Amino acid sequence: MTRTAPDLDHLRSLRQAKDLMDREWAQPLDVDAVAARAGYSRNHFVRSFRAAYGQTPGRYLSGRRIERAQDLLRNANLTVTEICFLVGFSSLGSFCTRFKEQVGVTPAEFRRASPPAVVPGCFALMHAGGFNPRRKSVFSEKPGGGARS
């Protein structure tokens, strides 16, 4: 039995698409946009991504968003609705359904089972990447080189 060598350019494109989802998980990404940035049609991209990573790109991106939501539910004093939109979901119902599918409990149940937040929500958001990096930072440089908050 002979094995063919994987097409490295193809794998590199898939990796770049995965990195894009890891980096911009809070943005309104969809599979069509990620496939286009990887240079593939939607269907070819979905098949290739599933073959390489064992799950569809939509499930992967949703999983990344749910992981971020878990961090925020543990550490931020934000509402479930605020966290839903912050991590990139456009519907609270979809967020709660996906959260329960992945975690096994609803976001509210997950929060009740977690210890209380010890970090203010604004700091947790900044740490979790919830703020748009293209916007001006809340920490601006002083002319003398020091930073102010």
Short mmCIF file of C-alpha atoms in Angstrom, two decimals:
data_model
loop_
_atom_site.label_atom_id
_atom_site.label_comp_id
_atom_site.label_asym_id
_atom_site.label_seq_id
_atom_site.Cartn_x
_atom_site.Cartn_y
_atom_site.Cartn_z
CA MET A 1 0.00 0.00 0.00
CA THR A 2 1.45 3.34 -0.99
CA ARG A 3 0.76 6.55 0.85
CA THR A 4 0.63 9.83 -0.94
CA ALA A 5 2.34 12.80 0.62
CA PRO A 6 -0.06 15.42 1.97
CA ASP A 7 -0.32 18.57 -0.09
CA LEU A 8 1.52 21.01 2.13
CA ASP A 9 0.00 24.10 0.53
CA HIS A 10 -3.46 22.67 1.18
CA LEU A 11 -2.63 21.89 4.81
CA ARG A 12 -1.07 25.34 5.26
CA SER A 13 -4.27 26.99 3.99
CA LEU A 14 -6.37 24.93 6.39
CA ARG A 15 -4.04 25.83 9.27
CA GLN A 16 -4.27 29.52 8.39
CA ALA A 17 -8.07 29.26 8.37
CA LYS A 18 -7.97 27.58 11.78
CA ASP A 19 -5.61 30.27 13.07
CA LEU A 20 -7.99 32.92 11.74
CA MET A 21 -10.84 31.39 13.75
CA ASP A 22 -8.62 31.17 16.84
CA ARG A 23 -7.60 34.81 16.47
CA GLU A 24 -10.92 36.39 15.47
CA TRP A 25 -13.40 34.19 17.34
CA ALA A 26 -15.29 37.21 18.68
CA GLN A 27 -15.79 38.70 15.24
CA PRO A 28 -18.86 37.89 13.15
CA LEU A 29 -17.10 35.14 11.18
CA ASP A 30 -19.03 32.58 9.22
CA VAL A 31 -17.88 29.56 7.24
CA ASP A 32 -18.24 31.33 3.91
CA ALA A 33 -15.95 34.15 5.02
CA VAL A 34 -13.31 31.80 6.42
CA ALA A 35 -13.44 29.60 3.30
CA ALA A 36 -13.04 32.64 1.08
CA ARG A 37 -10.03 33.84 3.07
CA ALA A 38 -8.51 30.36 2.77
CA GLY A 39 -9.10 30.43 -0.97
CA TYR A 40 -11.61 27.58 -1.17
CA SER A 41 -15.26 27.16 -1.98
CA ARG A 42 -17.46 26.59 1.06
CA ASN A 43 -18.13 22.90 0.40
CA HIS A 44 -14.52 22.03 -0.44
CA PHE A 45 -13.33 23.89 2.65
CA VAL A 46 -15.80 22.13 4.96
CA ARG A 47 -14.86 18.67 3.62
CA SER A 48 -11.14 19.40 3.81
CA PHE A 49 -11.33 20.92 7.30
CA ARG A 50 -13.32 17.96 8.61
CA ALA A 51 -10.84 15.51 7.06
CA ALA A 52 -7.90 17.34 8.63
CA TYR A 53 -9.31 18.21 12.08
CA GLY A 54 -12.19 15.77 12.63
CA GLN A 55 -14.92 18.40 12.90
CA THR A 56 -16.55 21.00 10.72
CA PRO A 57 -15.24 24.57 10.78
CA GLY A 58 -18.55 25.77 12.19
CA ARG A 59 -18.32 23.34 15.11
CA TYR A 60 -14.70 24.27 15.70
CA LEU A 61 -15.48 27.99 15.81
CA SER A 62 -18.51 27.40 18.01
CA GLY A 63 -16.36 25.33 20.37
CA ARG A 64 -13.80 28.12 20.64
CA ARG A 65 -16.55 30.60 21.45
CA ILE A 66 -18.04 28.32 24.10
CA GLU A 67 -14.60 27.93 25.72
CA ARG A 68 -14.31 31.72 25.93
CA ALA A 69 -17.84 31.94 27.30
CA GLN A 70 -16.91 29.47 30.05
CA ASP A 71 -13.96 31.68 31.04
CA LEU A 72 -16.20 34.74 31.15
CA LEU A 73 -18.93 32.97 33.09
CA ARG A 74 -16.36 31.96 35.72
CA ASN A 75 -14.53 35.27 35.94
CA ALA A 76 -16.66 38.19 34.79
CA ASN A 77 -19.68 39.80 36.36
CA LEU A 78 -21.50 40.09 33.03
CA THR A 79 -24.93 38.74 32.16
CA VAL A 80 -25.30 35.59 30.08
CA THR A 81 -26.74 37.72 27.27
CA GLU A 82 -23.75 40.06 27.32
CA ILE A 83 -21.39 37.09 27.19
CA CYS A 84 -23.41 35.52 24.38
CA PHE A 85 -22.95 38.52 22.11
CA LEU A 86 -19.41 39.17 23.28
CA VAL A 87 -18.18 35.74 22.19
CA GLY A 88 -19.71 36.10 18.74
CA PHE A 89 -23.14 34.46 18.90
CA SER A 90 -25.97 36.45 17.38
CA SER A 91 -28.77 34.60 19.17
CA LEU A 92 -29.14 33.82 22.87
CA GLY A 93 -31.13 30.66 22.02
CA SER A 94 -28.38 29.31 19.76
CA PHE A 95 -25.76 30.16 22.34
CA CYS A 96 -27.60 28.35 25.15
CA THR A 97 -28.29 25.32 22.94
CA ARG A 98 -24.67 25.00 21.82
CA PHE A 99 -23.40 25.64 25.33
CA LYS A 100 -25.55 22.84 26.74
CA GLU A 101 -24.55 20.48 23.90
CA GLN A 102 -20.86 21.06 24.57
CA VAL A 103 -20.74 21.53 28.34
CA GLY A 104 -23.76 19.51 29.47
CA VAL A 105 -25.43 22.29 31.47
CA THR A 106 -26.93 25.66 30.64
CA PRO A 107 -24.77 28.79 30.99
CA ALA A 108 -26.71 29.82 34.13
CA GLU A 109 -26.20 26.38 35.71
CA PHE A 110 -22.52 26.52 34.79
CA ARG A 111 -22.19 29.90 36.47
CA ARG A 112 -23.98 28.73 39.64
CA ALA A 113 -21.58 25.77 39.89
CA SER A 114 -18.53 28.02 39.46
CA PRO A 115 -16.96 30.03 42.27
CA PRO A 116 -17.84 33.74 42.39
CA ALA A 117 -15.92 36.16 40.19
CA VAL A 118 -12.82 37.59 41.78
CA VAL A 119 -11.86 39.80 38.85
CA PRO A 120 -13.99 42.72 37.65
CA GLY A 121 -15.71 41.99 34.35
CA CYS A 122 -13.93 44.74 32.45
CA PHE A 123 -10.52 43.20 33.23
CA ALA A 124 -11.74 39.71 32.36
CA LEU A 125 -13.07 41.01 29.05
CA MET A 126 -9.79 42.66 28.19
CA HIS A 127 -7.84 39.53 29.14
CA ALA A 128 -10.18 37.27 27.16
CA GLY A 129 -9.81 39.37 24.03
CA GLY A 130 -13.36 40.62 24.16
CA PHE A 131 -12.41 44.12 23.19
CA ASN A 132 -11.92 44.82 19.52
CA PRO A 133 -8.15 45.10 18.97
CA ARG A 134 -8.71 47.55 16.14
CA ARG A 135 -10.23 50.04 18.51
CA LYS A 136 -8.03 52.35 20.49
CA SER A 137 -6.77 50.66 23.61
CA VAL A 138 -8.09 51.71 26.99
CA PHE A 139 -4.44 51.97 27.98
CA SER A 140 -2.85 54.81 26.07
CA GLU A 141 0.75 55.80 26.09
CA LYS A 142 1.74 59.03 27.76
CA PRO A 143 4.12 61.22 25.78
CA GLY A 144 6.89 60.39 28.28
CA GLY A 145 6.61 56.63 27.66
CA GLY A 146 4.52 55.71 30.72
CA ALA A 147 1.12 54.11 30.45
CA ARG A 148 -2.03 55.26 32.17
CA SER A 149 -5.15 53.35 32.83
#
